[in-house]
mmCIF file of C-alpha atoms in Angstrom:
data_model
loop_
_atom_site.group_PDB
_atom_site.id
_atom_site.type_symbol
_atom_site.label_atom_id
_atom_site.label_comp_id
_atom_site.label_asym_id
_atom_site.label_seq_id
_atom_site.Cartn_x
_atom_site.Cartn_y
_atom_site.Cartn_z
ATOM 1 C CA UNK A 1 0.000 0.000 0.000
ATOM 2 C CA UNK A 2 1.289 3.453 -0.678
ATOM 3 C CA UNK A 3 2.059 5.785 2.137
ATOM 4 C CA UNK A 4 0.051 8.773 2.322
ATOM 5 C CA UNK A 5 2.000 10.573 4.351
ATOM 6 C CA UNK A 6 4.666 10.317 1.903
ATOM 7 C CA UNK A 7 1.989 10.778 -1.447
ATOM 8 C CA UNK A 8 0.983 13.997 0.713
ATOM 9 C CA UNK A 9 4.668 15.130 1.061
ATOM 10 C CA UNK A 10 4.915 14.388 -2.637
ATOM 11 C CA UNK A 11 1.908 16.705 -3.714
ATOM 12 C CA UNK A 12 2.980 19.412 -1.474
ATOM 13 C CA UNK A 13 6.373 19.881 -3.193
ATOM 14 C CA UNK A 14 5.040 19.206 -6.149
ATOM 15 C CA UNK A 15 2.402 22.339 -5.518
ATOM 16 C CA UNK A 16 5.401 24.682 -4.277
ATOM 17 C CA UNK A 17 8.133 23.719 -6.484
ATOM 18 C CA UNK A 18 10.960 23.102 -4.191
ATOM 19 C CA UNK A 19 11.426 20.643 -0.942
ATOM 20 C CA UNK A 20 11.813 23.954 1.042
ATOM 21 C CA UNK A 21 8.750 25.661 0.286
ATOM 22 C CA UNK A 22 6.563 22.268 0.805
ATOM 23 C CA UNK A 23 8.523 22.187 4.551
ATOM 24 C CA UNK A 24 7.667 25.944 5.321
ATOM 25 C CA UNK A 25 3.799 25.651 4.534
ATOM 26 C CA UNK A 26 3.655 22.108 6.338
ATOM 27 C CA UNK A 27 5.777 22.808 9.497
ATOM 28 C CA UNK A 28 8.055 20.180 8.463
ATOM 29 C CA UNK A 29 12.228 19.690 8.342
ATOM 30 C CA UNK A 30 12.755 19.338 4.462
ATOM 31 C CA UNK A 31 14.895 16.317 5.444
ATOM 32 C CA UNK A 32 11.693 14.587 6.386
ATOM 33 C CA UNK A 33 9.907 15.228 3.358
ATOM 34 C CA UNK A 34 13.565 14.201 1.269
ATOM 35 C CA UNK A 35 13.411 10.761 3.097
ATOM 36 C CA UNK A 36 9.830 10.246 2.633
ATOM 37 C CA UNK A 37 9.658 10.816 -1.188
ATOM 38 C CA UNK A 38 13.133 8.545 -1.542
ATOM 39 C CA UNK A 39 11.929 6.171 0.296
ATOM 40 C CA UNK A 40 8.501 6.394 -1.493
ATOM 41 C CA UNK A 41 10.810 6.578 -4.647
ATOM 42 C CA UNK A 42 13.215 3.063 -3.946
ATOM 43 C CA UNK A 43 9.680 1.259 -3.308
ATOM 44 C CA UNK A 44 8.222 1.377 -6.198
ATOM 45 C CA UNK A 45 11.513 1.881 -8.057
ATOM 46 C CA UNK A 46 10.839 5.085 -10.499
ATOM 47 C CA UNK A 47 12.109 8.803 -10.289
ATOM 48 C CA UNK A 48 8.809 11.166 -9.051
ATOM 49 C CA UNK A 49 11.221 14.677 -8.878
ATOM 50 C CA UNK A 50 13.942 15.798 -11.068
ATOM 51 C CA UNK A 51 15.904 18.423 -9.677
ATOM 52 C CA UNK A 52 17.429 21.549 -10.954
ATOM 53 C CA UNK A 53 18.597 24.816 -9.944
ATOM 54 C CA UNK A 54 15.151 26.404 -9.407
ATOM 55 C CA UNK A 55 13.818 23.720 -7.282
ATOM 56 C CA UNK A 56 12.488 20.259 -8.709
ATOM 57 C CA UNK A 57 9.480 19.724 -10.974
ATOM 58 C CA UNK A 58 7.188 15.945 -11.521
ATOM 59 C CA UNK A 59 8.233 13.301 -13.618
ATOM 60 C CA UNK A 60 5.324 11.705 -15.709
ATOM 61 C CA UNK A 61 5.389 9.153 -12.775
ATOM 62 C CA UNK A 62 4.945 11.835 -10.203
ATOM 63 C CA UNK A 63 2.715 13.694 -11.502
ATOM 64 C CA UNK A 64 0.331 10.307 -12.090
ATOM 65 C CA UNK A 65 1.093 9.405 -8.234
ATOM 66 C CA UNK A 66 0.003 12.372 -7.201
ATOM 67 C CA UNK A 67 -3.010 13.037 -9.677
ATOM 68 C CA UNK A 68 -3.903 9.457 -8.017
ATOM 69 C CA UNK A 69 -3.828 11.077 -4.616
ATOM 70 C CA UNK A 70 -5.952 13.172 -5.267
ATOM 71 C CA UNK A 71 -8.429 10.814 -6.696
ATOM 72 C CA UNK A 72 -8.124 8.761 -3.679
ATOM 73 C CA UNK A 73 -8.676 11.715 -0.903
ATOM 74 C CA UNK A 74 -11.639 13.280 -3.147
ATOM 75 C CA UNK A 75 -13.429 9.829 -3.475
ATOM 76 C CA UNK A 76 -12.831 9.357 0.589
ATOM 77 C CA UNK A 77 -14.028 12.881 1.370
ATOM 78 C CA UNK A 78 -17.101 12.178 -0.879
ATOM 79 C CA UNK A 79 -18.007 9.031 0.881
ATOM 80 C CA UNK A 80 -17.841 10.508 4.132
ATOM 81 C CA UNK A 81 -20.260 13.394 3.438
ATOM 82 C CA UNK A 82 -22.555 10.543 2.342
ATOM 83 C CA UNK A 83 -22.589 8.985 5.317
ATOM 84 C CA UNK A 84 -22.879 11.988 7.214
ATOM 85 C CA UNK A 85 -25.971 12.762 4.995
ATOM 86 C CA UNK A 86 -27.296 9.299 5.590
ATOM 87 C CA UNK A 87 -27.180 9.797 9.158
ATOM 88 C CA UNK A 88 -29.230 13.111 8.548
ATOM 89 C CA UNK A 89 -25.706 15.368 9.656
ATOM 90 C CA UNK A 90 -25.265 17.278 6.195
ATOM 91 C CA UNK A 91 -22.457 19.855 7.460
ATOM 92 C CA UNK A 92 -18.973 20.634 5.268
ATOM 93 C CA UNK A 93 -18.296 23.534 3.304
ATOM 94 C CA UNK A 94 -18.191 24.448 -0.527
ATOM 95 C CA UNK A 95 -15.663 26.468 -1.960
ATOM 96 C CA UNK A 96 -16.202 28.524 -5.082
ATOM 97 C CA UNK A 97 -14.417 30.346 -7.943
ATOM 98 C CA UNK A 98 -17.017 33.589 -8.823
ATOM 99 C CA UNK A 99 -16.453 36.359 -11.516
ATOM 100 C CA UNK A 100 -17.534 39.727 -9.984
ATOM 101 C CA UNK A 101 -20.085 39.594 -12.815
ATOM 102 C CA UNK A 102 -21.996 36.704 -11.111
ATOM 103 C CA UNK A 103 -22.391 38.341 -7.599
ATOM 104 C CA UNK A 104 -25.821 40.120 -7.526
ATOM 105 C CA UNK A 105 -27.127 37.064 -8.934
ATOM 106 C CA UNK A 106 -25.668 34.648 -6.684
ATOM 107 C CA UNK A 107 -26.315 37.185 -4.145
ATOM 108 C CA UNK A 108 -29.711 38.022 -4.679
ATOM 109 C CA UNK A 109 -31.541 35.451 -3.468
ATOM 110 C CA UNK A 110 -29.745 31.651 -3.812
ATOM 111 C CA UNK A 111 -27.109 32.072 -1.438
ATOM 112 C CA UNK A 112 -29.195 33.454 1.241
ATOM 113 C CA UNK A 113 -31.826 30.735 1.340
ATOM 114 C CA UNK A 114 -29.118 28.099 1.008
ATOM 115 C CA UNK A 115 -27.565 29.084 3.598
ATOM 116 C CA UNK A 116 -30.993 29.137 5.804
ATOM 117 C CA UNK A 117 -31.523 25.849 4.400
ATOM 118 C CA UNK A 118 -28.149 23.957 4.767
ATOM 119 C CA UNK A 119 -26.964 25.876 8.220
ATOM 120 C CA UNK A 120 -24.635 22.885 8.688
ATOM 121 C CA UNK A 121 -22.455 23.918 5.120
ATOM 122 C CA UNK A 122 -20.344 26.672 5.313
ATOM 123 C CA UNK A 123 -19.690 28.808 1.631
ATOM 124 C CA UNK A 124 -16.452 30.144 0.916
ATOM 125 C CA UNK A 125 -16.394 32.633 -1.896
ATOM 126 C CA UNK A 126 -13.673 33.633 -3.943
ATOM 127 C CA UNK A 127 -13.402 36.240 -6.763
ATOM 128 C CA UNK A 128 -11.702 35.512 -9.959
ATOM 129 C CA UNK A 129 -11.434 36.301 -13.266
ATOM 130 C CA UNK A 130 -11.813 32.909 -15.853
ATOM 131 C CA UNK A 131 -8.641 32.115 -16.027
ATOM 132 C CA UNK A 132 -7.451 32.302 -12.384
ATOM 133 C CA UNK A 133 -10.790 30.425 -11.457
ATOM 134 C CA UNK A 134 -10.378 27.808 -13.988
ATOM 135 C CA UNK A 135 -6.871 27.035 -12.720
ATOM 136 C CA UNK A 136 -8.294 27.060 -8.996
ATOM 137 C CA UNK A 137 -10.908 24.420 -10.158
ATOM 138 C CA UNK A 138 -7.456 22.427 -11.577
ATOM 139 C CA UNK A 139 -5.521 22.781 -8.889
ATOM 140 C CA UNK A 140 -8.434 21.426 -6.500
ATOM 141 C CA UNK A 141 -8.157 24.953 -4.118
ATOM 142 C CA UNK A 142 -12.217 25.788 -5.328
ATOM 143 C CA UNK A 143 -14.912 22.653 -5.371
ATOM 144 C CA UNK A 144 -16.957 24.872 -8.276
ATOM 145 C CA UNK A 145 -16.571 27.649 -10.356
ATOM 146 C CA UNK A 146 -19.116 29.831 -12.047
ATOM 147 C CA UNK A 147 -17.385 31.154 -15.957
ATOM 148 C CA UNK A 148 -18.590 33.502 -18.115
ATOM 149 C CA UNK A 149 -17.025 33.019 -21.814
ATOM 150 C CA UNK A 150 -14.511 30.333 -20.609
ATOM 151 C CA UNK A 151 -12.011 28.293 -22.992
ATOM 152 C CA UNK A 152 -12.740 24.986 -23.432
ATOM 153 C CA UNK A 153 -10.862 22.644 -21.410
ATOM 154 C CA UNK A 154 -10.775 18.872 -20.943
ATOM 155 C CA UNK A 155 -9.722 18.874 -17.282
ATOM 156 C CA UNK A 156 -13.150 21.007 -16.584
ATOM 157 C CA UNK A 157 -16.960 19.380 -16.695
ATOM 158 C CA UNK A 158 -19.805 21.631 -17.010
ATOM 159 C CA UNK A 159 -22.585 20.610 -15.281
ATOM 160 C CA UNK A 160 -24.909 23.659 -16.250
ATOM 161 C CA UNK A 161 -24.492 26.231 -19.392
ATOM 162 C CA UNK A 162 -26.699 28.667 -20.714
ATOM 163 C CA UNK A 163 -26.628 31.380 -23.437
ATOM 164 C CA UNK A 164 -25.616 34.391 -22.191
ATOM 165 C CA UNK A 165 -24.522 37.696 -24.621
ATOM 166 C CA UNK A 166 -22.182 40.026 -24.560
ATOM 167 C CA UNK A 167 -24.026 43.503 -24.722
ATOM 168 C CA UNK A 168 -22.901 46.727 -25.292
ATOM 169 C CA UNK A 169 -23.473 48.607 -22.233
ATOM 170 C CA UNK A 170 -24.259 52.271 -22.655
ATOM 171 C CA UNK A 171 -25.533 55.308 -20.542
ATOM 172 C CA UNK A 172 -29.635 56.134 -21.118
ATOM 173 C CA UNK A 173 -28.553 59.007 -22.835
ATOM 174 C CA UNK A 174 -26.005 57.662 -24.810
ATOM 175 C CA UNK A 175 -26.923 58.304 -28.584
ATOM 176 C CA UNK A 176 -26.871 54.582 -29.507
ATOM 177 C CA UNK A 177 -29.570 54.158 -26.340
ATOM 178 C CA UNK A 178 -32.218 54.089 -28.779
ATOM 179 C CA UNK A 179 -31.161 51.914 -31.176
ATOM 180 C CA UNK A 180 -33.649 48.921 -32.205
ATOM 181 C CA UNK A 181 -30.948 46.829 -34.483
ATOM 182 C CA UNK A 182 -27.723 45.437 -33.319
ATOM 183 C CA UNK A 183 -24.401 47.370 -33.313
ATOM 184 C CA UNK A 184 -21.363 46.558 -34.599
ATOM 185 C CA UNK A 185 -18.259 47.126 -32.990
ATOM 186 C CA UNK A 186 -17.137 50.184 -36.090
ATOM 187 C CA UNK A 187 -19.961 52.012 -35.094
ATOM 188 C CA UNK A 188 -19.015 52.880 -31.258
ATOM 189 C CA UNK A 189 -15.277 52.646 -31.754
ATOM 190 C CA UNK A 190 -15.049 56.307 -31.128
ATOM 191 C CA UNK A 191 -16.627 56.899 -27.939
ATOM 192 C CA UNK A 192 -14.866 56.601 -24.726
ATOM 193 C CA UNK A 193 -14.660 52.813 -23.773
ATOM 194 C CA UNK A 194 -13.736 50.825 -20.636
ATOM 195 C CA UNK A 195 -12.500 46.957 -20.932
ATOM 196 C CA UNK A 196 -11.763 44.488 -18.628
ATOM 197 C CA UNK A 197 -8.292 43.318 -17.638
ATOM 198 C CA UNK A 198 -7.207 40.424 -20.063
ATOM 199 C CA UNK A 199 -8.046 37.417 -17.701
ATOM 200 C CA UNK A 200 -11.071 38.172 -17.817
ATOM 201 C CA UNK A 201 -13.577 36.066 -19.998
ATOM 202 C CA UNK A 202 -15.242 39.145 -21.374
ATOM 203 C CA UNK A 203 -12.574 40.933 -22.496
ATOM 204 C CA UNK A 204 -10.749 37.815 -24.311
ATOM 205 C CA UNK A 205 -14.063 37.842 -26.089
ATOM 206 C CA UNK A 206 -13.932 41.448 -27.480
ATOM 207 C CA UNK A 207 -10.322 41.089 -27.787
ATOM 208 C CA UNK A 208 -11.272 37.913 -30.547
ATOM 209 C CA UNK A 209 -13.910 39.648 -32.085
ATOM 210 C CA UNK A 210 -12.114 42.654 -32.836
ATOM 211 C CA UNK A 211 -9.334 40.780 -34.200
ATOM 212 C CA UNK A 212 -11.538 39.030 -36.643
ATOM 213 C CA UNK A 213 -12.708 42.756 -37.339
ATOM 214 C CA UNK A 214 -9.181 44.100 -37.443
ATOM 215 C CA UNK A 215 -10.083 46.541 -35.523
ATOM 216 C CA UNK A 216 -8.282 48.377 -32.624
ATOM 217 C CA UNK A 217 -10.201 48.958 -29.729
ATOM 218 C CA UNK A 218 -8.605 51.781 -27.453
ATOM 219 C CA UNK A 219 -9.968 51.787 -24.105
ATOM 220 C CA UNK A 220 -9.926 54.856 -22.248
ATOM 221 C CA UNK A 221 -10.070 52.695 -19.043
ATOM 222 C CA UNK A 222 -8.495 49.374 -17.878
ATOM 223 C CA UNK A 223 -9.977 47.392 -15.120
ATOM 224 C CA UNK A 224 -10.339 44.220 -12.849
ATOM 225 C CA UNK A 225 -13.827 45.555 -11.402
ATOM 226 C CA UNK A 226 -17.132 45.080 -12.939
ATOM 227 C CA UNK A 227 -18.418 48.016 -10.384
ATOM 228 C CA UNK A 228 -16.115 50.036 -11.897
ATOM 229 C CA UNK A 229 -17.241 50.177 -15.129
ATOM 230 C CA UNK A 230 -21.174 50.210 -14.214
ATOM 231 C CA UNK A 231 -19.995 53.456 -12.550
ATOM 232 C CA UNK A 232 -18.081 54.496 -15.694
ATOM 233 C CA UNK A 233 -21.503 53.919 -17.225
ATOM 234 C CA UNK A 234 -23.698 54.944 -15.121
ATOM 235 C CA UNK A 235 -21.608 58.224 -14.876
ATOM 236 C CA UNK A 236 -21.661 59.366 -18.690
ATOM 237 C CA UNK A 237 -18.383 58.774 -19.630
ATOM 238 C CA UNK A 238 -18.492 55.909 -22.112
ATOM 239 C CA UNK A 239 -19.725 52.459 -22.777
ATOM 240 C CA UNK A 240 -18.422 48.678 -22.601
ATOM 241 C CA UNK A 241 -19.610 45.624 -22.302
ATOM 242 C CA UNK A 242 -21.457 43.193 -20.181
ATOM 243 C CA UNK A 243 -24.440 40.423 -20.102
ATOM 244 C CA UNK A 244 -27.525 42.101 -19.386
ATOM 245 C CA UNK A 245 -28.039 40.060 -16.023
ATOM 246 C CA UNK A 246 -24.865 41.645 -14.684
ATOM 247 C CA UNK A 247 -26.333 44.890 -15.146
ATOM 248 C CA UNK A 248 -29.988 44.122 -14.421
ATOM 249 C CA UNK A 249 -30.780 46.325 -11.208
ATOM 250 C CA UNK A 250 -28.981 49.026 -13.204
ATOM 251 C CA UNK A 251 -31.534 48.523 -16.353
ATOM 252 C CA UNK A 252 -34.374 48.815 -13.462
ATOM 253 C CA UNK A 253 -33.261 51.802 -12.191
ATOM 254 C CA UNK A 254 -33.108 53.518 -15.612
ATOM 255 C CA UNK A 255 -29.865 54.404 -15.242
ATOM 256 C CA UNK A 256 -28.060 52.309 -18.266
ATOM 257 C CA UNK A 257 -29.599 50.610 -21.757
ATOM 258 C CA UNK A 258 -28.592 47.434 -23.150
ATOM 259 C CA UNK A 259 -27.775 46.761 -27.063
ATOM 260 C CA UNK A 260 -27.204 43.892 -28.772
ATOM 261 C CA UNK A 261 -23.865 43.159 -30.752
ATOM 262 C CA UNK A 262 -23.753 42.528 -34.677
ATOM 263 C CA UNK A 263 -21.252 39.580 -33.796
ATOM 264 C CA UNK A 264 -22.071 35.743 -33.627
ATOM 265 C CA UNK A 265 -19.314 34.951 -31.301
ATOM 266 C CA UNK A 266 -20.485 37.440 -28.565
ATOM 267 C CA UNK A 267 -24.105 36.679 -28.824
ATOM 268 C CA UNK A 268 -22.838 33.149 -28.531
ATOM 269 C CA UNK A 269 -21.383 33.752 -25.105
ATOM 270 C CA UNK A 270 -22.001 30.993 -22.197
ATOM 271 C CA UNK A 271 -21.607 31.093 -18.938
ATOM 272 C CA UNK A 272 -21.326 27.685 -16.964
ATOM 273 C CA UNK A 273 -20.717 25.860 -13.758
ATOM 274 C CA UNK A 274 -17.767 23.524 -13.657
ATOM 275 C CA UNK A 275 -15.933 21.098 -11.220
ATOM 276 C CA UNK A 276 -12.704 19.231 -12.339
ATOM 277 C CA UNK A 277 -13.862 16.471 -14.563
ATOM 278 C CA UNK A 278 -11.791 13.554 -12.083
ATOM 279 C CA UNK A 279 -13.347 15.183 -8.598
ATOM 280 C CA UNK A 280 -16.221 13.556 -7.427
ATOM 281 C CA UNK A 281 -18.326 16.541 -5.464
ATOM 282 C CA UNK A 282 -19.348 15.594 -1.973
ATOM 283 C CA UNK A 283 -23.090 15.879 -0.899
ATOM 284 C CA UNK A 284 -22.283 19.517 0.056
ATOM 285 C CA UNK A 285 -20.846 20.586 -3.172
ATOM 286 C CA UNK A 286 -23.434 18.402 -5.164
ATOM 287 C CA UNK A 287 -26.376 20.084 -2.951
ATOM 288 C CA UNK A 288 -25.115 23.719 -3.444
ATOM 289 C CA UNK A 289 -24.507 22.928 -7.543
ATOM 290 C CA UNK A 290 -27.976 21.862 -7.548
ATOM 291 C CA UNK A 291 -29.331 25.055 -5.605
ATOM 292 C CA UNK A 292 -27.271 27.432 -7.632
ATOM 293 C CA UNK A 293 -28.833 25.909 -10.999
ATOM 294 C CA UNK A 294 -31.971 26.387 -10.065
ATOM 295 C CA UNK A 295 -31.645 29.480 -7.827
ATOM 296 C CA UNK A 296 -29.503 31.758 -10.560
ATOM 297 C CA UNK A 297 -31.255 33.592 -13.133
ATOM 298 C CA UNK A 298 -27.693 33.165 -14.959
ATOM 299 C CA UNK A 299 -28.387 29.376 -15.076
ATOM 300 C CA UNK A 300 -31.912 29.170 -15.259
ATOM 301 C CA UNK A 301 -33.018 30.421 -19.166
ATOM 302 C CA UNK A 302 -30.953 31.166 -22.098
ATOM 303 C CA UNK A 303 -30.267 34.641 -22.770
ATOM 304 C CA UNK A 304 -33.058 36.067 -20.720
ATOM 305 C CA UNK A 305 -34.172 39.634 -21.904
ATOM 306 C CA UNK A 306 -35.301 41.433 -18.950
ATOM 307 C CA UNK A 307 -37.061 44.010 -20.949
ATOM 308 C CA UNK A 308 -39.175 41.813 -23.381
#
């Protein structure tokens, strides 16, 4: 049988890229870990860390070990929240990956009454853009992730995806604010515009698009915060983009209008709900997935139109 402590050991250095940083986070003496993994490494007789001068890195065979390790301590921490459920104890937590965009939504209504429904599961929420909550999902720190316009990968499963577009996102006022046919990206590419940062799934989007259009989108403002560019909005000074559900209490409040882009790719804009495709979700996670399908507007309709 393999050791754990060892396949733990393993993972850890594997995760910090050097014997030294896996010892500080774990409170261990690095020769510890050293005689663990050699040991681990003369029993089954293959290499699992090659060394060089910035630390070490997996071999194939580490990297399977470990991926196995994983397997084996998500499968066990599945079965246990079973059995806890069986015996009518549903406690643990859920960690998810959430793009600021997603927040009212999740917000709004489904968190709350899961909470009051599941007292026992603790939520931990973390904000990221699609790329940095894709790798989270990946590197196991997140059980889900809700993605808007995300890449496809193999290591991710969806479990829910809807149709979502990229609008343009303009002030009431706004000269375009009337418009009853879509725009195309030409015919606003002289008014002031904000974009998010590049890891964001919106912006890689527009960024593709406007490639395709070869045309050069010059944004007046850079940022990592959907708030901010509501309030960029909302304040007169330009227009950007967004799905409508993002912006919905702003659309209620009269403060910004919603247009629909000339551009298959960003009316074909999805956002989803993914766990890594080898992690089995405990009764927590599979509980809160379920609530969050049901309770988001995001994952309830495609493409709803909160005007029509």
């Amino acid at each position: 049988m393999l050791n754990q402590r060892a396949l733990a050991y393993l993972s850890e250095v594997i995760r910090r890229g050097s014997l030294r940083g896996a010892a500080t986070h774990l409170h261990v003496d690095v020769s510890a870990i050293s005689r663990r993994i050699k040991l681990l490494e003369e029993t089954l007789d293959v290499a699992l860390l090659e060394r060089h001068a910035g630390g070490v890195k997996p071999t194939e065979a580490g990297r399977l070990l470990v991926d196995h390790h994983h397997a084996q301590r998500g499968a066990e921490d599945a079965v246990i929240s079973r059995l806890r459920a069986l015996q009518q104890l549903v406690s643990g937590q859920v960690r998810i990956a959430v793009g600021e965009g997603f927040i009212a939504d999740l917000i709004d209504a489904p968190l709350q009454t899961f909470m009051t429904a599941y007292p026992g599961i603790d939520i931990a929420v973390e904000m990221a853009g699609v790329n940095e909550a894709m790798a989270l999902v990946k590197a196991r720190e997140v059980d889900l992730a809700l993605l808007y316009a995300p890449p496809i990968d193999p290591q991710l499963h969806c479990h829910v995806e809807t149709r979502q577009p990229l609008d343009l996102i303009v002030p009431t006022g706004h000269p375009l604010a009337g418009r009853t046919t879509p725009v195309s990206l030409h015919e606003f590419a002289d008014w002031p515009l904000a974009l998010m940062d590049n890891p964001f799934g919106m912006r890689q989007m527009v960024n593709a698009v406007a490639h395709q259009e070869r045309l050069h989108l010059h944004a007046r403002l850079h940022t990592n915060s959907v708030a901010v560019l509501k309030n960029f909005v909302r304040s007169g000074i330009g227009v950007t983009f967004m799905p409508e559900l993002t912006v919905a209490e702003e659309i209620q409040q009269g403060d910004i209008a919603v247009l629909p882009l000339a551009h298959r790719v960003l009316n074909g804009a999805r956002a989803q709900i993914v766990s890594r495709v080898d992690r089995e979700l405990t009764v927590a996670g599979r509980t809160c997935l379920d609530h969050l399908r049901h309770g988001m507007r995001f994952f309830q309709d495609d493409a709803p139109r909160l005007l029509s």
